[in-house]
XYZ file of C-alpha atoms in Angstrom:
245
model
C 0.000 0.000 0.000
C 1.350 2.976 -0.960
C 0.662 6.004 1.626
C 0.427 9.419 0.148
C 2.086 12.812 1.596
C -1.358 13.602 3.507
C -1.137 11.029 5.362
C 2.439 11.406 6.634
C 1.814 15.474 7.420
C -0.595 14.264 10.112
C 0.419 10.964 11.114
C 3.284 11.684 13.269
C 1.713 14.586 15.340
C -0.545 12.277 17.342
C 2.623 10.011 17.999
C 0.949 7.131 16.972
C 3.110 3.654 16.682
C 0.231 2.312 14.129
C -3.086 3.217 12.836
C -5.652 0.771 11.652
C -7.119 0.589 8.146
C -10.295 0.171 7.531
C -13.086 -0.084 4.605
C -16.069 2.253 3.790
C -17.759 -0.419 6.304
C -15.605 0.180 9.685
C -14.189 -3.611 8.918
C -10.317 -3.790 9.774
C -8.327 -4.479 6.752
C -5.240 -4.191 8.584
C -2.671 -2.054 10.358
C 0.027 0.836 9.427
C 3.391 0.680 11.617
C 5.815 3.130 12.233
C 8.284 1.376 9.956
C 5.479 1.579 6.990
C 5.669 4.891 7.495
C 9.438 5.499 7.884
C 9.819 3.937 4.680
C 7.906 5.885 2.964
C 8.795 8.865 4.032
C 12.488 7.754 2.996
C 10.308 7.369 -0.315
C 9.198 10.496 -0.802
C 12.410 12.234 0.362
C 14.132 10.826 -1.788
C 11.232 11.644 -4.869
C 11.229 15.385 -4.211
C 15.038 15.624 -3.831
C 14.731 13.881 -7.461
C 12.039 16.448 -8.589
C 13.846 19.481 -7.280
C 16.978 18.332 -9.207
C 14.958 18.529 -12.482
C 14.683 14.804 -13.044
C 11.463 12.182 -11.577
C 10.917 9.475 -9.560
C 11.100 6.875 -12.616
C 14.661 7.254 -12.964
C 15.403 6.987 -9.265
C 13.005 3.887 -9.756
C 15.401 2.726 -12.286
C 18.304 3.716 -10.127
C 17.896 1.640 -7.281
C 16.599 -1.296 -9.178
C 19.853 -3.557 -8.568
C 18.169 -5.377 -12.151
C 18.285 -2.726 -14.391
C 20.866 -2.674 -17.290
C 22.455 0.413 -17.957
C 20.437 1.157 -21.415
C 17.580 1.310 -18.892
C 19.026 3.654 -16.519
C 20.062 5.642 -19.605
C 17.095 5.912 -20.995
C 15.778 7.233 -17.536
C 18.197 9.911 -17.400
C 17.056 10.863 -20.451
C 13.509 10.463 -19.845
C 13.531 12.107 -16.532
C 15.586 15.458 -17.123
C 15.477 15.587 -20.913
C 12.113 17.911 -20.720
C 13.534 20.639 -17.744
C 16.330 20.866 -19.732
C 14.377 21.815 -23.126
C 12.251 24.279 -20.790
C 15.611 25.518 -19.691
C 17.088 25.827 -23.210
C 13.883 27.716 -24.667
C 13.880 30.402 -21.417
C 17.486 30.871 -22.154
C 16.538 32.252 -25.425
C 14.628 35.071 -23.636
C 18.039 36.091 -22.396
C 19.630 36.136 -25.454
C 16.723 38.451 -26.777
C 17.275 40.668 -23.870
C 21.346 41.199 -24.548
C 20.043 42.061 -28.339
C 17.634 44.871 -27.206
C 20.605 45.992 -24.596
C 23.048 45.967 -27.764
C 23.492 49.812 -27.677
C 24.993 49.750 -24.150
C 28.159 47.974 -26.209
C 28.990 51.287 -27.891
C 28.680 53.370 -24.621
C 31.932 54.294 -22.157
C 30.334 51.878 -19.121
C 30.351 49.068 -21.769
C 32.704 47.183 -19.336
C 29.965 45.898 -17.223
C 28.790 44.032 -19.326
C 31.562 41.717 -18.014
C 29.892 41.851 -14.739
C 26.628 40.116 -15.872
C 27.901 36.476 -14.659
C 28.395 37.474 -11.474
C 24.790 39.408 -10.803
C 22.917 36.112 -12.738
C 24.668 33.903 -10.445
C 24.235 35.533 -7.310
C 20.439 35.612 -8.189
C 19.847 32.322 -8.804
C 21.742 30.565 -5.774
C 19.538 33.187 -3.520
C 16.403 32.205 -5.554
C 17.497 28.516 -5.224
C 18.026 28.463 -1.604
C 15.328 30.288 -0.919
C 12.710 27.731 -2.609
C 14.501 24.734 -1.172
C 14.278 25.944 2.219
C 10.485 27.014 1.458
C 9.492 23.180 -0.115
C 11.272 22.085 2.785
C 8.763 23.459 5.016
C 5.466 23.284 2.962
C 6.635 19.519 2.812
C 6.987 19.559 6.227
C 3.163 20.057 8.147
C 4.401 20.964 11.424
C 6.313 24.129 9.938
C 3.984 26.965 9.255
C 4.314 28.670 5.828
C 2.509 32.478 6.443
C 3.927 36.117 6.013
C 6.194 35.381 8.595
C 8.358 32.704 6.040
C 8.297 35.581 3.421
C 9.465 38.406 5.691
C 12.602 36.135 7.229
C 13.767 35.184 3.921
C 13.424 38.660 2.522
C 14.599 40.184 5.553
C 17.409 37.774 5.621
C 18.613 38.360 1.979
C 18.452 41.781 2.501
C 21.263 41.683 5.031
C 23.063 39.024 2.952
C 22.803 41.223 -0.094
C 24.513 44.473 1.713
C 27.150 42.267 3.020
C 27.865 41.264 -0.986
C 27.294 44.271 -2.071
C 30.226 45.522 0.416
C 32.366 42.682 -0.456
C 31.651 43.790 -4.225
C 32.669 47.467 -3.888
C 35.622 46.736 -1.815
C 37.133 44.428 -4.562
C 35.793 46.615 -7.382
C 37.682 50.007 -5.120
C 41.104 47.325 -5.137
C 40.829 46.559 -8.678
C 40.296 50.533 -9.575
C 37.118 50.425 -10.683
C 34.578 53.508 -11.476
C 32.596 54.343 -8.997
C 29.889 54.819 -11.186
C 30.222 51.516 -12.290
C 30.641 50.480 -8.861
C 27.265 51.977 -7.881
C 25.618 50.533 -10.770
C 26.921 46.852 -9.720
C 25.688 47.364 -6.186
C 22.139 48.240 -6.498
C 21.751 45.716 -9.083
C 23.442 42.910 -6.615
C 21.135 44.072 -3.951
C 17.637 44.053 -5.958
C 18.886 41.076 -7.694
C 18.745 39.318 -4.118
C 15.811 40.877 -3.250
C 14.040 39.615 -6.303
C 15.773 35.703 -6.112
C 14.253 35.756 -2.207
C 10.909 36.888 -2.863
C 10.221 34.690 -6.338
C 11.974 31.417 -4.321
C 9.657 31.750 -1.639
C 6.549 32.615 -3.592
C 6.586 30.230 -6.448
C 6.701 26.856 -4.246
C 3.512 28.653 -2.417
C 1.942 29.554 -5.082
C 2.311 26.209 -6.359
C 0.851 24.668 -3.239
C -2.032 26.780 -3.082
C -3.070 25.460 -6.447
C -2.806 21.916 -4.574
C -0.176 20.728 -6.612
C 3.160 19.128 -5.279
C 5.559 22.090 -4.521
C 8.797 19.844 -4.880
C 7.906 20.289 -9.237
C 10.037 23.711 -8.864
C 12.565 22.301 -9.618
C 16.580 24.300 -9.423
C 17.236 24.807 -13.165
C 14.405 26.171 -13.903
C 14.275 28.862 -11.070
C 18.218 29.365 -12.406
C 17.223 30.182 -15.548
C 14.292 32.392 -15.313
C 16.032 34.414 -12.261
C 18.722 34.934 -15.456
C 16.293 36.652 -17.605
C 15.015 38.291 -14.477
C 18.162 39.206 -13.349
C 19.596 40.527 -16.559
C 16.854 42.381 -17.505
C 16.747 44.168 -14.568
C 20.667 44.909 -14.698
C 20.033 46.601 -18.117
C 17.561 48.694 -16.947
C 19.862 49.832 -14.166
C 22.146 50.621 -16.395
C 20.686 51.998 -18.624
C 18.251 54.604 -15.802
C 22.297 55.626 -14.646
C 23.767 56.422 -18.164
C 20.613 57.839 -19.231
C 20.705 55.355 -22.477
């Protein structure tokens, strides 16, 4: 019998060692142990970790299957990730659009931070990614609350991470002779960009979850790639509001 994630959000709050089972009659069927359960919520660990990594349960199916041949746990691989990874591909074409529309800022003096992009994508995304693990973590998880409360820690919390890089940033930038226009322009954009990677992490796995589907589906490539064309987009505007272009 396979027990779904319902029944293991309530079943260990009344400490219960086993619950019986029984039809639409009251006639016992049988029992559910505390091992049933602790197997399956191994099971379903390990099925959102799989989710979350942008693959499914079939190919961690295939994976521990000591049976399977490794065409099989090819195929899997490919079967599993294969369709994040077009999703991925596709939204990375929005970014590519965006640099085209930003092509002016090439011919400009501040054309320089351009080389900076990298940097503010990447910093977005691990905030946006750690931010939606944490918050599937605890929607997962029935005995955490997820309220305003969840959303004003993480923002409050990446606000204070973000000044720290943003400080780290400058002083490097100062050491390496930078502009301090350019400077300027590279900090505000670190800190919204970590603003914006805290607040769409949290939100999209409870969105998701309000619409009763299973939060773990958001998965880390995905929120990568569309905090990129968030995240570049709203560099090039910053840029472009400072140099007036």
């Amino acid at each position: 019998m396979r027990i779904g994630k319902k029944l293991l959000r309530w079943y260990p709050k009344y400490n219960l060692v086993a619950i019986p089972v029984v039809d639409e009659e009251g006639v016992l069927k049988g029992i559910i142990t505390v091992d049933d359960i602790l197997d399956v919520m191994e099971e379903e660990a390990s099925e959102d970790m799989y989710k979350f990594a942008g693959s499914s349960e079939h190919e961690r199916d295939v994976a521990e299957n000591e049976n399977s041949t490794l065409f099989e746990q090819v195929i899997s691989c490919v079967r599993g990730r294969l369709g994040w990874l077009v999703v991925t591909l596709l939204l990375s074409f929005v970014t590519a659009y965006i640099f085209m529309k930003f092509q002016g800022l090439m011919s400009t003096k501040m054309y320089e931070l351009i080389f900076f992009v990298p940097m503010i994508l990447t910093i977005g995304g691990n905030v946006a990614t750690q931010s939606s693990a944490v918050t599937v973590i605890n929607l997962i998880d029935n005995d955490k609350k997820v309220d305003f409360q969840t959303i004003a820690k993480e923002l409050v919390s990446a606000t204070i991470n973000g000044l720290v890089l943003v400080a780290i940033a400058s002083i490097v930038l100062l050491l390496l002779g930078g502009v301090k226009m350019s400077i300027l322009i590279i900090a505000v954009s670190i800190l919204i960009n970590v603003l914006l990677g805290a607040a769409f992490g949290t939100l999209m796995p409870i969105v998701i979850n309000k619409l009763e589907a299973d939060p773990s589906v958001v998965t880390s490539p995905v929120i990568t790639v569309i905090m990129d064309v968030i995240g570049v987009l709203v560099y090039f505007l910053i840029i472009s509001a400072f140099i007036g272009l």
